[in-house]
Amino acid sequence: MHDPLEETSDSLRQELLANLDGMAGCLDLLVSSGQLTGLQREHVASAVQYTANLRAILEGLAECVQISRGRFVSQPQKTDMSVLLHSLARLHAPPLAERGIEFAVEIDTGIPSTLMVDGTHLRLILSNLLAAALNLAGLAHIALEAKENRVHQSGITLSLCASCTPDSKSATPDATNQPYSDLDSGVHIASKIAKALGWHLAVRDEGNTMAFLLAIPDSVG
């Protein structure tokens, strides 16, 4: 049955994404001009990051709608985990570096070069978790790691750890006594998509480090 509301929603999402692409292109031109001062580079870097985060959230919300409507489709495919994680690093590391934030990627030697996994949704989950992590006050370092799942002896665990300067999280108005997963849309989106895929997402507040742990069972193909 034709659904005008659904059609309008999809059309609006495409329009928003097109505008984000245009904004990203303008920001790239500014960066490549080589004429920005240090402070200007920092502001542009922040805008680049906000644009990437908004795109991830919009795309994630669209997937959540499909889940709610029972139309979510997972398509496992051969995925090079190194390529996927380093592509995220290439997108986020430069603007983060302008803000003095380090971004590191580490992959266990035991992880096969190719995994049978839904790489498209995996990238979307990680992008939304990054959007959540970037809201932390005093952010100083982000580590994205792929490890063998040592608990279930199958699949892998991806950990995204966001470290902050001492006491900075407790000083921010957003850091309340509530679980962090209740405070950020990125975590909600990532959790819903992970659950639809049969994966497990855990969020741990470890003082000055926030850890997002994504367990992907039986992913080696």
Short mmCIF file of C-alpha atoms in Angstrom, two decimals:
data_model
loop_
_atom_site.label_atom_id
_atom_site.label_comp_id
_atom_site.label_asym_id
_atom_site.label_seq_id
_atom_site.Cartn_x
_atom_site.Cartn_y
_atom_site.Cartn_z
CA MET A 1 0.00 0.00 0.00
CA HIS A 2 1.24 3.45 -0.91
CA ASP A 3 2.26 5.37 2.22
CA PRO A 4 2.53 9.17 1.56
CA LEU A 5 4.03 9.77 5.00
CA GLU A 6 6.76 7.19 4.44
CA GLU A 7 7.49 8.62 1.00
CA THR A 8 7.74 12.13 2.44
CA SER A 9 10.03 10.91 5.23
CA ASP A 10 12.37 9.19 2.76
CA SER A 11 12.38 12.24 0.51
CA LEU A 12 13.22 14.54 3.42
CA ARG A 13 16.05 12.24 4.54
CA GLN A 14 17.54 12.24 1.03
CA GLU A 15 17.30 16.04 0.90
CA LEU A 16 19.04 16.38 4.26
CA LEU A 17 21.80 13.97 3.21
CA ALA A 18 22.27 15.87 -0.07
CA ASN A 19 22.66 19.12 1.87
CA LEU A 20 25.17 17.46 4.19
CA ASP A 21 27.16 16.30 1.16
CA GLY A 22 27.19 19.87 -0.13
CA MET A 23 28.35 21.18 3.24
CA ALA A 24 31.09 18.54 3.41
CA GLY A 25 32.28 19.57 -0.05
CA CYS A 26 32.50 23.24 0.97
CA LEU A 27 34.43 22.31 4.11
CA ASP A 28 36.87 20.23 2.05
CA LEU A 29 37.51 23.25 -0.16
CA LEU A 30 38.23 25.38 2.89
CA VAL A 31 40.65 22.80 4.27
CA SER A 32 42.46 22.36 0.94
CA SER A 33 42.79 26.12 0.41
CA GLY A 34 45.73 26.22 2.82
CA GLN A 35 44.79 29.76 3.86
CA LEU A 36 43.18 29.05 7.24
CA THR A 37 44.71 30.17 10.51
CA GLY A 38 45.17 27.70 13.35
CA LEU A 39 41.92 28.69 15.07
CA GLN A 40 40.03 28.65 11.76
CA ARG A 41 41.33 25.15 11.01
CA GLU A 42 40.09 24.00 14.40
CA HIS A 43 36.62 25.43 13.80
CA VAL A 44 36.43 23.90 10.32
CA ALA A 45 37.61 20.57 11.74
CA SER A 46 34.77 20.68 14.26
CA ALA A 47 32.29 21.41 11.47
CA VAL A 48 33.63 18.45 9.48
CA GLN A 49 33.14 16.23 12.52
CA TYR A 50 29.61 17.50 13.21
CA THR A 51 28.68 16.91 9.56
CA ALA A 52 29.94 13.32 9.65
CA ASN A 53 28.15 12.68 12.95
CA LEU A 54 24.85 14.08 11.68
CA ARG A 55 25.04 11.90 8.57
CA ALA A 56 25.64 8.81 10.71
CA ILE A 57 22.69 9.66 12.97
CA LEU A 58 20.34 10.32 10.03
CA GLU A 59 21.29 7.07 8.33
CA GLY A 60 21.03 5.23 11.64
CA LEU A 61 17.56 6.62 12.33
CA ALA A 62 16.44 5.46 8.89
CA GLU A 63 17.61 1.93 9.72
CA CYS A 64 15.81 2.06 13.08
CA VAL A 65 12.61 2.94 11.25
CA GLN A 66 13.07 -0.11 9.03
CA ILE A 67 13.59 -2.25 12.13
CA SER A 68 10.38 -0.92 13.69
CA ARG A 69 8.47 -1.67 10.48
CA GLY A 70 9.87 -5.18 10.24
CA ARG A 71 11.74 -4.34 7.03
CA PHE A 72 15.30 -4.50 8.29
CA VAL A 73 17.55 -6.51 5.99
CA SER A 74 21.04 -7.75 6.85
CA GLN A 75 23.44 -8.66 4.07
CA PRO A 76 26.60 -10.36 5.34
CA GLN A 77 29.47 -10.06 2.92
CA LYS A 78 33.20 -10.64 2.84
CA THR A 79 34.59 -7.69 4.78
CA ASP A 80 38.18 -6.67 5.33
CA MET A 81 38.15 -5.46 8.93
CA SER A 82 41.41 -3.56 8.50
CA VAL A 83 40.07 -1.63 5.52
CA LEU A 84 36.81 -0.84 7.33
CA LEU A 85 38.40 0.39 10.56
CA HIS A 86 41.14 2.37 8.86
CA SER A 87 38.59 4.03 6.55
CA LEU A 88 36.86 5.34 9.68
CA ALA A 89 40.21 6.55 10.96
CA ARG A 90 40.92 8.40 7.71
CA LEU A 91 37.55 10.14 8.01
CA HIS A 92 37.77 11.10 11.69
CA ALA A 93 41.46 11.31 12.58
CA PRO A 94 42.32 14.57 10.70
CA PRO A 95 39.55 16.72 12.25
CA LEU A 96 40.19 15.13 15.64
CA ALA A 97 43.91 15.89 15.34
CA GLU A 98 43.08 19.57 14.75
CA ARG A 99 41.35 19.47 18.14
CA GLY A 100 44.32 17.73 19.79
CA ILE A 101 42.56 14.34 20.01
CA GLU A 102 44.40 11.14 19.08
CA PHE A 103 42.71 8.35 17.11
CA ALA A 104 44.32 4.90 17.06
CA VAL A 105 43.34 1.63 15.35
CA GLU A 106 44.59 -1.76 16.52
CA ILE A 107 43.73 -5.20 15.10
CA ASP A 108 44.71 -8.49 16.75
CA THR A 109 47.01 -10.65 14.63
CA GLY A 110 44.55 -13.52 15.12
CA ILE A 111 41.76 -11.71 13.23
CA PRO A 112 41.41 -13.18 9.70
CA SER A 113 41.96 -10.73 6.87
CA THR A 114 38.42 -11.38 5.60
CA LEU A 115 35.29 -11.82 7.72
CA MET A 116 31.76 -12.73 6.66
CA VAL A 117 29.88 -9.91 8.34
CA ASP A 118 27.40 -7.14 7.54
CA GLY A 119 30.04 -4.51 6.95
CA THR A 120 27.61 -1.76 5.95
CA HIS A 121 25.69 -1.92 9.23
CA LEU A 122 28.89 -2.46 11.21
CA ARG A 123 30.29 0.79 9.87
CA LEU A 124 27.01 2.55 10.71
CA ILE A 125 27.07 1.22 14.29
CA LEU A 126 30.67 2.33 14.81
CA SER A 127 29.96 5.74 13.27
CA ASN A 128 27.09 6.31 15.72
CA LEU A 129 29.23 5.19 18.65
CA LEU A 130 31.91 7.65 17.53
CA ALA A 131 29.26 10.39 17.40
CA ALA A 132 28.39 9.51 21.00
CA ALA A 133 32.01 9.40 22.15
CA LEU A 134 32.74 12.80 20.63
CA ASN A 135 30.16 14.37 22.96
CA LEU A 136 32.34 13.61 25.98
CA ALA A 137 33.96 16.62 27.60
CA GLY A 138 37.74 16.67 27.75
CA LEU A 139 38.12 13.96 25.10
CA ALA A 140 41.81 13.21 24.61
CA HIS A 141 42.15 9.83 22.92
CA ILE A 142 40.03 7.33 20.97
CA ALA A 143 41.12 3.73 20.43
CA LEU A 144 39.27 1.45 18.02
CA GLU A 145 40.33 -2.18 18.45
CA ALA A 146 39.33 -5.52 16.92
CA LYS A 147 39.99 -8.57 19.08
CA GLU A 148 39.16 -12.25 19.07
CA ASN A 149 36.14 -12.97 21.28
CA ARG A 150 37.86 -14.73 24.16
CA VAL A 151 34.61 -15.32 26.07
CA HIS A 152 32.67 -17.34 23.52
CA GLN A 153 35.69 -18.54 21.54
CA SER A 154 34.01 -17.50 18.30
CA GLY A 155 33.54 -14.26 16.41
CA ILE A 156 35.19 -11.00 17.35
CA THR A 157 34.83 -8.12 19.77
CA LEU A 158 35.22 -4.55 18.62
CA SER A 159 36.03 -2.06 21.36
CA LEU A 160 35.83 1.69 21.02
CA CYS A 161 37.41 3.36 24.03
CA ALA A 162 37.15 7.12 24.51
CA SER A 163 39.55 8.48 27.13
CA CYS A 164 39.15 11.91 28.70
CA THR A 165 41.38 14.16 30.73
CA PRO A 166 41.08 13.52 34.49
CA ASP A 167 37.85 14.77 36.07
CA SER A 168 36.64 16.30 32.80
CA LYS A 169 33.62 14.02 32.47
CA SER A 170 32.41 14.76 35.96
CA ALA A 171 32.70 18.47 35.26
CA THR A 172 30.40 18.48 32.22
CA PRO A 173 26.65 19.13 32.69
CA ASP A 174 25.89 16.10 30.46
CA ALA A 175 27.68 13.69 32.78
CA THR A 176 24.97 12.75 35.28
CA ASN A 177 24.49 9.66 37.36
CA GLN A 178 22.37 8.11 34.61
CA PRO A 179 23.89 5.38 32.41
CA TYR A 180 25.62 6.96 29.44
CA SER A 181 23.41 4.93 27.08
CA ASP A 182 20.46 7.02 28.29
CA LEU A 183 22.14 10.27 27.31
CA ASP A 184 23.02 9.98 23.65
CA SER A 185 21.05 9.10 20.53
CA GLY A 186 24.11 7.55 18.91
CA VAL A 187 24.23 4.78 21.53
CA HIS A 188 20.50 4.10 21.20
CA ILE A 189 20.77 3.83 17.42
CA ALA A 190 23.84 1.59 17.57
CA SER A 191 22.23 -0.64 20.19
CA LYS A 192 19.02 -1.09 18.19
CA ILE A 193 20.85 -1.98 14.98
CA ALA A 194 23.22 -4.33 16.82
CA LYS A 195 20.27 -6.14 18.42
CA ALA A 196 18.56 -6.53 15.03
CA LEU A 197 21.76 -8.15 13.75
CA GLY A 198 21.96 -10.54 16.70
CA TRP A 199 25.05 -8.77 18.04
CA HIS A 200 25.61 -7.51 21.58
CA LEU A 201 26.60 -3.97 22.54
CA ALA A 202 27.77 -3.15 26.06
CA VAL A 203 28.65 0.31 27.40
CA ARG A 204 31.02 0.62 30.35
CA ASP A 205 31.84 3.77 32.26
CA GLU A 206 35.37 3.26 33.57
CA GLY A 207 35.99 6.61 35.21
CA ASN A 208 37.84 8.73 32.69
CA THR A 209 37.31 6.18 29.92
CA MET A 210 34.04 5.25 28.21
CA ALA A 211 34.19 1.82 26.58
CA PHE A 212 31.79 0.59 23.91
CA LEU A 213 32.12 -3.19 23.39
CA LEU A 214 30.48 -4.77 20.34
CA ALA A 215 30.48 -8.58 20.26
CA ILE A 216 29.91 -10.12 16.84
CA PRO A 217 29.44 -13.92 17.14
CA ASP A 218 30.35 -16.44 14.48
CA SER A 219 31.50 -13.73 12.07
CA VAL A 220 34.44 -15.56 10.53
CA GLY A 221 33.67 -16.89 7.10
#
